[in-house]
Amino acid sequence: VRPYQPPGLWEQVAVGGAYSSQTYVQSRGPDLYRRGVYTYWKRSLPHPALVAFDAPTRELCTVTRPRTNTPLQALVLLNDPTFVEAARALAQRTLRDGGADDTARLTYAFRLCTGRRPTSAELRVLTRVLHGQLRHYRAHPGAARALVAVGEFPRPAGVDVGVLAAWTAVGNLLLNLDETITRG
Amino acid sequence: MHLPAPVRQALTRRAFLGRSASGLGSLALAALLDGEGRGATGGALPRLHFAPTAKRVIWLFMSGGPSHLDLFDPKPRLARLQGKELPESVRGNERFSANTLRQGKLLIAGSPFSFARHGRSGAELSELLPHTARVADDLAFVRGMQTDSINHDPAVTFLLTGALLPGRPTVGAWVSYGLGSLNRNFPEFIVLLSGSGGQPLRARFWGQGFLPSNHQGVPLRPAGDPVLYASNPPGISHANRRRLLDGLHELNRLHHDATGDPEVAARIGAYEMAFRMQASVPGLTDLSKEPDRVLAAYGAEPGKSSFANNCLLARRLAERDVRFVQLLHRDWDHHADLPGGLRAQCRLTDRPAAALVKDLKARGLLDETLVVWGGEFGRTPFAQGKLEPGRFGRDHHARAFTVWLAGGGVKPGLTLGKTDEFGFHVVEDPVHVHDLQATILRCLGIDHTKLTYRSQGRDFRLTDVGGKVVTKLLR
């Protein structure tokens, strides 16, 4: 499958013409959400998100994948549409299934990401961030619409865009927690 | 139970099972968060083996194999023997490509281009390189280059990784691993691509092989985000990203306090550098603020993708103390119509490469920046296909080719090495690819036999089991 990928990457290294895999045609629908193992492997230029996370090049046997922690990985997890969209999907699920109030919802979303309940100190931080984001996106409806428009995953009808955007931003934060990225 | 921090640290599963590969893990949280100032982050080498003569490297890699015979290494005898067969005594047992083997007769082709001596050093250069000729006294030409493969992919892989088979780290990745970064706003190994057609490029030409991924080359792209995913998504402003990162750090810090896991501190540091890169990269790649005379000197045009723009970017990266800048320019593979192909490529590359050397020198950066120009091999003294004057081609040639170096402790105005009358064999001062690599590391203060990384049960190095430093090249 071929998930979101910035345009022009293959073309920059391609020889063009009749060879296969010279232009990237992105997948649609469920194929956007397969595990990375199903991502199309172009040997001369693997998907950049996989490369950023130490995907072995498959040129040598790799017994242990190095464990790294780099700024480029941060940029992928913060800004790659795949993960921005995942944050929105997390927000939508939280708003639907997470309970009635902010505390219940934050606890629900935090548990989905880390597998444990937030401590009271963590909950205080999350609540403050959420309220800040709600204020921000109520004041900036254009930004809210732009953020929730990222990705092809369906948006529920009748949801307050400002609320969804704020929860998407919080989802983006949760998906970038060290504890979410690396199970300790 | 309250344990002292080092004990708690040792008890985390990650600290226990894993080895910290980021190089950041051992730094204290406070040190990572001390603001935006410049500062180096350490490499794997605790100290340099020699006093370095270069702080950084700019490598202008000419993909495809530029002809030494038509650019750097004049062979008047080839013109006199035009159309004759290459003597058996010269040819010997050399391996040739399947193309050459198929064509049977190897008919000698003289260069259609004239050569002249330039500068006080009297370096001989082809008429195709008028701009390079003007900086000839700053360059050292190595006419005795030799490599181990006559095919592009293995030869490029060999030049850039020291091994014919894929999978090893590239020179830039080794340098990044060994020396770490000179600055805190940019990756230490940056890649700039130009040209179209010719041989394809592959991400492993700037890959980190078995080294951790923070040592891979980061390509700066001419359109869209210069660094992939450097822009915030639509609807997240710079200010809001800052607020979200502050919240993220607060939560990560609580986690760090609870576990003592140093990797959490490293995570916070990586996200802060990502944020700094988001701010610093767009300004870096915006050439529109360069004065017109600078743009004209390079032949650069803001917003375009070209070797000229990349040379100017390389200077800007050197100013910002990026450790290793790798340019890759395509389309030097002139099997047919070599004269036309060379004219086209020299038009694209001669002026910018010379402008880069001149500009670095004018800014006082050349002394501490090693510039390398060259392809993966040279080309044959005989024609490939039909020997039509003005339209003939040359095949790949591994036994002799030319690269030039400048700055960073290299002796300026030097022409080192000599090939035979056919430009076929090196007869004086041969420089094997491993020797070139050893010399580049030497300029950076590294003993190439002592920069190693254990993988698959053995210690690997850039120069494998070869390489001698070419001391004649050094000041």
XYZ file of C-alpha atoms in Angstrom:
659
model
C 0.000 0.000 0.000
C 1.070 3.589 -0.514
C 0.290 5.938 2.361
C 0.541 9.737 2.205
C 3.943 10.843 0.913
C 5.158 14.341 0.061
C 4.952 14.904 -3.710
C 7.974 14.754 -5.984
C 10.181 12.396 -3.965
C 10.336 9.540 -6.435
C 10.695 11.850 -9.397
C 13.864 13.361 -7.953
C 15.735 10.060 -8.133
C 13.877 8.393 -10.984
C 15.177 7.670 -14.467
C 11.673 8.205 -15.789
C 10.177 6.649 -18.862
C 8.859 3.153 -19.088
C 10.262 1.788 -15.821
C 7.888 0.886 -13.017
C 7.454 2.937 -9.845
C 8.589 6.253 -11.266
C 5.650 8.237 -9.928
C 3.934 7.792 -6.595
C 0.226 7.049 -6.675
C -1.200 7.269 -3.172
C -3.634 4.628 -1.886
C -7.205 5.465 -0.924
C -9.615 4.295 1.760
C -8.618 1.474 4.122
C -5.251 1.025 2.416
C -4.152 4.329 3.935
C -4.319 2.752 7.373
C -2.401 -0.529 7.020
C 0.535 -1.299 9.239
C 3.930 -0.108 8.006
C 4.929 -3.634 7.041
C 2.534 -3.411 4.086
C 3.948 -0.123 2.817
C 5.325 -0.376 -0.720
C 9.090 -0.820 -0.599
C 10.956 1.126 -3.258
C 14.550 0.104 -2.744
C 16.092 3.264 -4.140
C 13.895 5.475 -1.962
C 11.878 3.832 0.802
C 9.008 5.764 2.378
C 10.557 8.691 4.285
C 8.702 7.993 7.520
C 10.083 4.445 7.578
C 13.566 5.712 6.811
C 13.368 8.255 9.629
C 12.583 5.440 12.037
C 15.554 3.245 11.158
C 13.802 0.858 8.822
C 16.597 -1.528 7.825
C 17.537 -1.015 4.197
C 17.126 -4.770 3.542
C 20.574 -4.756 1.993
C 22.178 -6.561 4.901
C 20.750 -8.862 7.526
C 19.809 -6.685 10.496
C 19.667 -8.474 13.814
C 19.007 -5.467 16.006
C 17.372 -2.317 14.807
C 19.181 0.694 16.280
C 17.182 2.656 18.835
C 17.291 6.314 17.969
C 15.640 9.494 18.965
C 16.024 12.226 16.397
C 14.567 15.605 15.416
C 13.500 14.199 12.043
C 11.416 11.580 13.816
C 9.803 14.334 15.831
C 8.921 16.170 12.619
C 7.338 13.026 11.166
C 5.215 12.358 14.237
C 4.191 15.988 14.613
C 3.524 16.901 10.994
C 3.199 13.908 8.644
C -0.472 13.911 7.544
C -0.622 10.216 8.498
C -0.120 11.149 12.150
C -2.107 14.389 12.073
C -5.000 12.386 10.689
C -4.459 9.728 13.354
C -4.717 12.478 15.975
C -8.056 13.529 14.501
C -9.292 9.941 14.476
C -8.250 9.668 18.121
C -10.151 12.879 18.823
C -13.259 11.604 17.063
C -13.167 8.337 18.955
C -12.623 10.135 22.245
C -15.523 12.507 21.662
C -17.736 9.556 20.746
C -16.699 6.947 23.336
C -14.663 8.769 25.968
C -17.391 9.803 28.376
C -19.266 12.945 29.138
C -16.761 15.338 30.660
C -13.243 16.496 29.877
C -11.641 14.507 32.678
C -13.233 11.255 31.529
C -12.305 11.954 27.913
C -8.710 12.948 28.655
C -8.321 9.847 30.794
C -9.762 7.716 28.000
C -7.493 9.177 25.305
C -4.427 9.028 27.542
C -5.139 5.355 28.325
C -5.542 4.508 24.653
C -2.067 5.925 24.029
C -0.100 4.810 27.073
C -2.061 1.900 28.534
C -2.412 3.539 31.953
C -4.437 6.242 33.648
C -2.892 9.704 33.907
C -1.679 10.816 37.329
C -3.427 13.819 38.819
C -0.442 15.995 37.870
C -0.635 14.781 34.284
C -4.364 15.318 34.183
C -3.875 18.896 35.355
C -1.461 19.574 32.484
C -3.737 17.919 29.940
C -6.786 19.848 31.141
C -4.904 23.115 30.912
C -3.690 22.313 27.384
C -7.179 21.252 26.289
C -8.794 24.431 27.588
C -6.124 26.534 25.910
C -6.718 24.731 22.622
C -10.504 25.098 22.893
C -10.076 28.856 23.375
C -7.581 29.004 20.498
C -9.701 27.163 17.952
C -12.941 28.929 18.945
C -11.122 32.183 18.256
C -9.622 30.872 14.995
C -12.325 28.976 13.122
C -10.336 29.057 9.873
C -7.400 27.292 11.532
C -9.821 24.791 13.090
C -11.326 23.942 9.710
C -7.848 23.584 8.170
C -6.631 21.232 10.897
C -9.612 18.887 10.800
C -9.445 18.827 6.996
C -6.109 16.947 7.069
C -6.466 13.377 5.845
C -9.156 11.455 4.037
C -10.573 9.642 7.080
C -14.301 10.510 7.239
C -15.352 13.336 9.545
C -18.541 12.830 11.575
C -21.452 15.078 10.719
C -22.640 17.634 13.222
C -19.428 17.918 15.229
C -18.337 21.362 16.438
C -15.236 22.022 14.317
C -13.552 24.100 17.031
C -14.000 21.304 19.558
C -12.754 18.658 17.123
C -9.714 20.775 16.239
C -8.830 21.300 19.909
C -9.080 17.583 20.612
C -7.071 16.858 17.448
C -4.296 19.111 18.764
C -4.419 17.313 22.118
C -4.402 13.997 20.239
C -1.289 15.137 18.357
C 0.347 15.851 21.719
C -0.670 12.494 23.187
C 0.634 10.594 20.167
C 3.981 12.331 20.641
C 4.476 11.483 24.304
C 7.670 9.574 24.915
C 5.597 6.944 26.636
C 3.350 6.564 23.587
C 6.232 6.255 21.152
C 8.350 3.879 23.214
C 6.908 1.317 25.570
C 9.322 1.330 28.500
C 10.660 3.477 47.915
C 12.845 6.343 46.813
C 16.004 5.298 44.999
C 18.845 7.579 43.948
C 18.540 8.676 40.320
C 21.323 6.511 38.870
C 19.764 3.432 40.427
C 16.317 4.287 39.141
C 17.894 4.924 35.788
C 19.555 1.538 35.750
C 16.260 -0.084 36.598
C 14.344 1.180 33.611
C 13.903 -1.549 31.088
C 15.223 0.584 28.293
C 18.372 1.618 30.059
C 18.863 -1.988 31.066
C 18.193 -3.711 27.759
C 19.030 -1.144 25.169
C 22.085 0.826 24.393
C 21.534 4.468 23.886
C 22.242 5.011 20.240
C 21.278 8.627 20.003
C 24.341 10.102 21.597
C 22.010 12.435 23.426
C 20.955 10.063 26.144
C 23.907 10.755 28.370
C 23.383 14.485 28.426
C 21.499 15.993 31.272
C 18.050 17.350 30.679
C 19.117 20.812 31.710
C 21.917 20.866 29.162
C 19.471 20.023 26.403
C 17.160 22.826 27.313
C 19.626 25.649 27.732
C 18.071 27.723 24.992
C 18.855 28.297 21.386
C 22.555 28.991 21.506
C 24.985 27.244 19.262
C 26.918 24.423 20.693
C 28.304 21.160 19.545
C 26.816 17.829 20.406
C 29.439 15.205 20.824
C 30.304 12.405 18.465
C 31.447 8.882 19.209
C 35.134 9.783 19.266
C 36.108 11.014 22.700
C 38.905 13.064 21.147
C 40.385 13.653 17.719
C 43.428 11.606 16.700
C 45.162 14.524 14.981
C 44.863 18.273 14.936
C 42.224 18.781 12.256
C 42.867 20.952 9.209
C 39.188 20.939 8.234
C 36.067 21.418 10.314
C 33.654 20.440 7.602
C 33.378 18.901 4.149
C 31.510 19.881 0.992
C 31.548 17.010 -1.494
C 30.489 17.794 -5.051
C 29.717 14.329 -6.342
C 29.398 14.105 -10.117
C 27.288 11.047 -10.760
C 27.951 9.075 -13.907
C 31.719 9.332 -14.322
C 33.033 12.577 -15.889
C 35.735 12.010 -18.497
C 39.175 12.782 -17.077
C 40.545 12.733 -20.649
C 38.389 15.635 -21.774
C 38.486 17.730 -18.597
C 41.641 17.295 -16.486
C 44.165 14.931 -18.005
C 45.173 15.906 -21.572
C 46.534 13.139 -23.794
C 47.703 14.609 -27.108
C 48.857 11.199 -28.282
C 45.247 10.001 -28.420
C 44.533 12.559 -31.152
C 47.561 11.381 -33.120
C 46.354 7.798 -32.837
C 42.748 8.687 -33.602
C 40.898 5.685 -35.025
C 43.715 3.197 -34.293
C 43.120 0.237 -32.025
C 44.178 0.481 -28.404
C 47.418 -1.539 -28.155
C 47.071 -4.936 -26.555
C 49.958 -4.036 -24.233
C 47.948 -1.184 -22.750
C 44.726 -3.066 -22.556
C 46.278 -6.040 -20.767
C 43.858 -8.096 -18.762
C 41.655 -5.204 -17.733
C 38.008 -5.965 -17.293
C 35.651 -4.014 -19.473
C 31.927 -3.529 -19.413
C 29.673 -5.803 -21.434
C 29.104 -2.892 -23.832
C 32.779 -2.630 -24.641
C 33.261 -6.376 -24.910
C 30.451 -6.579 -27.439
C 31.893 -3.980 -29.750
C 35.135 -5.852 -30.423
C 37.445 -3.131 -31.722
C 38.581 -0.472 -29.262
C 39.294 2.555 -31.434
C 41.233 5.388 -29.860
C 39.433 8.719 -29.630
C 41.322 11.951 -28.999
C 39.666 14.712 -27.072
C 37.950 17.284 -29.266
C 38.634 19.909 -26.600
C 41.747 22.004 -26.238
C 43.738 22.277 -23.026
C 45.764 25.137 -21.599
C 47.806 25.829 -18.485
C 46.324 28.117 -15.859
C 47.455 30.156 -12.892
C 50.845 30.184 -11.247
C 50.539 26.465 -10.685
C 50.142 25.838 -14.401
C 47.345 23.333 -13.945
C 46.195 21.927 -17.282
C 42.487 22.192 -17.848
C 40.093 21.742 -20.702
C 38.431 24.678 -22.428
C 35.166 23.337 -20.971
C 36.191 24.558 -17.504
C 36.969 28.280 -17.890
C 35.729 29.140 -14.392
C 37.485 26.265 -12.675
C 40.609 27.436 -14.516
C 40.430 30.782 -12.711
C 40.584 29.122 -9.292
C 43.105 26.465 -10.377
C 45.697 27.781 -7.937
C 43.353 26.943 -5.042
C 42.772 23.366 -6.178
C 44.682 20.120 -5.925
C 44.107 17.785 -8.861
C 44.490 14.084 -8.203
C 45.124 12.443 -11.561
C 45.881 9.049 -10.132
C 42.458 8.068 -8.820
C 41.578 4.380 -9.011
C 38.493 2.460 -8.070
C 37.383 -1.168 -7.943
C 34.279 -1.254 -10.088
C 33.344 -0.290 -13.616
C 29.610 -0.136 -13.018
C 27.813 2.864 -11.621
C 26.001 1.506 -8.640
C 28.867 -0.436 -7.070
C 31.368 2.300 -7.951
C 29.253 5.051 -6.374
C 28.607 2.819 -3.391
C 32.357 2.198 -3.152
C 33.299 5.863 -3.375
C 30.734 6.942 -0.806
C 30.806 3.956 1.594
C 34.122 2.187 1.011
C 32.368 -1.068 0.068
C 31.114 -2.380 -3.256
C 28.065 -3.989 -1.705
C 25.268 -1.839 -0.324
C 24.622 -1.591 3.384
C 27.552 0.383 4.802
C 27.397 3.945 6.119
C 28.361 6.761 3.761
C 31.292 9.077 4.450
C 28.969 11.799 5.732
C 27.303 9.378 8.118
C 30.688 8.217 9.444
C 31.764 11.808 10.003
C 28.481 12.642 11.710
C 28.863 9.561 13.891
C 32.478 10.235 14.776
C 32.418 13.975 15.276
C 28.822 14.909 16.043
C 27.370 18.263 15.219
C 28.931 21.714 15.196
C 25.585 23.420 15.535
C 22.216 22.940 17.144
C 19.835 24.161 14.484
C 20.562 21.879 11.544
C 21.270 18.225 10.896
C 25.021 17.587 10.653
C 24.833 15.802 7.282
C 22.834 17.537 4.562
C 22.297 16.373 0.984
C 21.529 18.491 -2.100
C 20.411 16.844 -5.344
C 20.469 18.271 -8.859
C 20.285 17.235 -12.454
C 17.924 14.886 -14.191
C 18.427 11.962 -16.488
C 21.488 9.785 -16.393
C 21.931 7.296 -13.639
C 19.309 7.153 -10.883
C 20.219 8.190 -7.354
C 19.421 6.097 -4.323
C 18.775 7.076 -0.738
C 21.595 4.812 0.371
C 24.098 7.146 -1.348
C 23.492 9.324 1.714
C 22.395 6.521 4.009
C 23.701 5.600 7.421
C 23.974 1.849 6.778
C 24.164 0.143 10.148
C 24.732 3.387 12.062
C 21.817 4.941 13.970
C 19.451 6.944 11.783
C 20.406 10.317 13.228
C 23.545 10.044 11.079
C 21.731 9.709 7.761
C 22.014 12.499 5.248
C 19.020 14.806 5.215
C 18.126 15.898 1.694
C 17.024 19.510 1.361
C 14.316 19.651 -1.232
C 13.998 22.432 -3.788
C 10.187 22.612 -3.620
C 7.710 22.230 -0.805
C 9.231 21.658 2.637
C 13.032 21.918 2.348
C 13.190 19.251 5.054
C 10.378 16.709 4.899
C 7.590 17.417 7.366
C 9.263 20.600 8.619
C 6.058 22.583 8.158
C 3.350 22.419 10.753
C 0.116 20.930 9.464
C -2.538 23.333 8.185
C -4.282 24.901 11.154
C -1.357 24.659 13.584
C 0.471 27.970 13.774
C 4.040 28.411 14.957
C 2.753 29.905 18.226
C 0.284 27.114 18.798
C 2.970 24.504 18.045
C 5.067 26.161 20.749
C 2.196 25.890 23.253
C 1.591 22.254 22.354
C 5.305 21.449 22.669
C 5.382 23.111 26.084
C 2.528 20.871 27.170
C 4.271 17.854 25.654
C 7.504 18.658 27.476
C 5.681 19.124 30.762
C 4.180 15.667 30.491
C 7.465 14.137 29.332
C 9.244 15.783 32.248
C 6.762 14.304 34.715
C 7.494 10.939 33.117
C 11.226 11.593 33.338
C 10.963 12.476 37.029
C 8.987 9.330 37.708
C 11.283 6.947 35.844
C 14.690 8.625 35.636
C 14.896 7.339 32.084
C 17.530 9.423 30.245
C 15.894 8.657 26.902
C 12.988 10.862 27.916
C 15.376 13.777 28.329
C 16.808 12.967 24.913
C 13.278 12.957 23.494
C 12.666 16.463 24.811
C 15.982 17.567 23.281
C 15.097 16.045 19.896
C 11.718 17.797 19.840
C 13.348 21.103 20.703
C 15.849 20.695 17.874
C 12.967 19.827 15.544
C 11.280 23.067 16.579
C 14.478 25.043 15.960
C 14.841 23.382 12.553
C 11.290 24.387 11.683
C 12.326 27.976 12.263
C 15.839 27.909 10.780
C 15.446 25.776 7.652
C 13.116 27.984 5.581
C 15.437 30.983 6.025
C 18.389 28.849 5.051
C 16.959 27.759 1.721
C 15.574 31.158 0.782
C 18.147 32.476 -1.677
C 16.133 35.540 -2.626
C 17.946 37.662 -0.039
C 21.372 36.923 -1.502
C 22.783 39.969 -3.326
C 22.462 39.898 -7.104
C 26.209 39.794 -7.615
C 26.432 36.625 -5.514
C 23.574 35.003 -7.410
C 25.259 35.989 -10.662
C 28.639 34.645 -9.562
C 27.112 31.212 -8.973
C 24.540 31.437 -11.750
C 21.916 30.727 -9.112
C 18.242 31.603 -9.451
C 16.095 31.680 -6.307
C 13.314 29.117 -6.353
C 14.916 26.935 -8.997
C 16.412 23.498 -8.574
C 19.953 23.524 -9.886
C 23.541 22.650 -9.119
C 24.239 26.389 -8.986
C 21.610 26.914 -6.291
C 22.990 23.927 -4.430
C 26.545 25.309 -4.484
C 25.283 28.563 -3.017
C 23.291 26.611 -0.441
C 26.437 24.650 0.383
C 28.233 27.893 1.228
C 25.306 28.968 3.424
C 25.443 25.598 5.161
C 29.181 25.974 5.726
C 28.550 29.392 7.278
C 26.043 27.748 9.588
C 28.578 25.118 10.547
C 26.903 22.098 9.025
C 29.531 19.380 9.248
C 29.049 17.498 5.998
C 27.334 18.688 2.846
C 26.942 16.190 0.029
C 25.921 17.465 -3.381
C 24.936 14.862 -5.965
C 24.674 16.021 -9.552
C 23.423 13.637 -12.221
C 24.082 13.011 -15.889
C 27.811 12.595 -16.438
C 27.395 9.156 -18.029
C 28.374 9.921 -21.604
C 28.299 6.646 -23.518
C 27.150 8.497 -26.600
C 27.622 12.097 -27.696
C 30.223 12.733 -25.054
C 31.179 16.156 -26.464
C 27.585 17.386 -26.292
C 26.994 15.823 -22.897
C 30.176 17.279 -21.434
C 29.409 20.724 -22.801
C 25.971 20.591 -21.187
C 27.199 19.375 -17.807
C 30.144 21.768 -17.681
C 27.784 24.646 -18.452
C 25.733 23.612 -15.422
C 28.591 22.911 -13.023
C 31.802 24.769 -13.922
C 30.774 28.253 -12.863
C 29.015 27.283 -9.601
C 31.776 24.946 -8.408
C 34.411 27.619 -9.031
C 32.200 30.282 -7.451
C 31.856 28.136 -4.346
C 35.628 27.858 -3.926
C 36.098 31.580 -4.537
C 33.270 32.549 -2.201
C 34.452 30.274 0.614
C 37.914 31.757 0.240
C 36.652 35.331 0.276
C 34.744 34.630 3.484
C 37.683 32.965 5.183
C 35.940 29.606 5.203
C 38.051 27.728 2.672
C 40.884 27.082 5.120
C 38.570 25.121 7.365
C 36.308 23.597 4.705
C 37.428 20.682 2.552
C 35.838 20.731 -0.900
C 35.921 17.572 -3.026
C 34.887 17.369 -6.706
C 34.631 14.128 -8.622
C 32.691 11.188 -9.992
C 32.768 7.461 -9.353
C 35.221 6.645 -12.183
C 36.691 8.008 -15.408
C 36.173 7.116 -19.046
C 37.966 5.038 -21.657
C 40.484 6.455 -24.137
C 38.726 4.514 -26.874
C 35.320 5.282 -28.309
C 32.205 3.450 -27.441
C 30.078 2.617 -30.446
C 30.913 4.382 -33.698
C 33.872 6.722 -33.660
C 32.120 9.751 -35.100
C 34.066 12.908 -34.362
C 31.979 15.280 -32.304
C 29.396 12.594 -31.481
C 31.381 9.678 -30.079
C 31.030 8.299 -26.568
C 33.356 6.779 -23.987
C 32.729 3.805 -21.700
C 33.373 3.539 -17.940
C 36.993 3.363 -16.816
C 38.068 2.421 -13.301
C 41.861 2.310 -13.628
C 42.406 6.060 -13.810
C 40.423 9.204 -13.262
C 40.752 12.658 -11.760
C 39.201 14.370 -8.760
C 40.060 17.725 -7.297
C 40.163 18.900 -3.713
C 40.413 22.357 -2.206
C 40.806 23.961 1.188
C 40.731 22.183 4.530
C 44.465 21.526 4.710
C 44.952 20.377 1.115
C 47.965 21.755 -0.757
C 46.661 24.314 -3.250
C 47.921 24.514 -6.820
C 49.037 20.899 -6.879
C 48.650 18.342 -9.619
C 49.372 14.952 -8.129
C 49.858 11.735 -10.031
C 50.347 10.801 -13.637
C 48.689 8.470 -16.089
C 50.256 6.785 -19.127
C 50.038 8.307 -22.611
C 46.606 6.796 -23.056
C 45.206 7.994 -19.726
C 44.548 4.320 -19.114
C 46.839 3.300 -16.258
C 48.180 5.351 -13.393
C 51.970 5.385 -13.553
C 52.763 7.765 -10.682
C 51.140 8.371 -7.295
C 48.048 6.196 -7.562
C 45.288 7.139 -5.119
C 42.812 4.392 -4.414
C 39.286 5.305 -3.292
C 40.148 4.093 0.214
C 43.191 6.404 0.198
C 40.976 9.364 -0.696
C 38.584 8.456 2.107
C 41.441 8.044 4.588
C 42.773 11.457 3.535
C 39.400 13.161 3.962
C 39.085 11.732 7.477
C 42.678 12.765 8.190
C 41.841 16.376 7.340
C 39.037 16.194 9.879
C 41.472 14.938 12.501
C 40.422 11.299 12.348
C 42.632 8.230 12.026
C 40.619 6.156 9.538
C 41.696 2.915 11.223
C 40.263 4.050 14.527
C 36.767 5.165 13.575
C 34.867 1.902 13.858
C 31.400 0.572 14.568
C 30.510 -2.942 15.610
C 27.875 -4.616 13.480
C 27.130 -8.270 12.883
C 29.910 -9.235 15.249
C 32.782 -7.266 13.801
C 34.159 -3.762 13.811
C 33.621 -2.000 10.512
C 35.325 1.112 9.214
C 34.936 3.376 6.206
C 38.149 2.199 4.581
C 37.489 -1.484 5.310
C 40.997 -3.006 5.575
C 42.697 -0.558 3.198
C 43.487 3.107 2.837
C 46.674 5.130 3.231
C 46.594 8.835 3.886
C 47.946 10.690 0.841
C 50.376 12.923 2.689
C 51.623 14.501 -0.546
C 48.205 16.111 -0.859
C 48.366 17.756 2.541
C 49.947 21.059 3.431
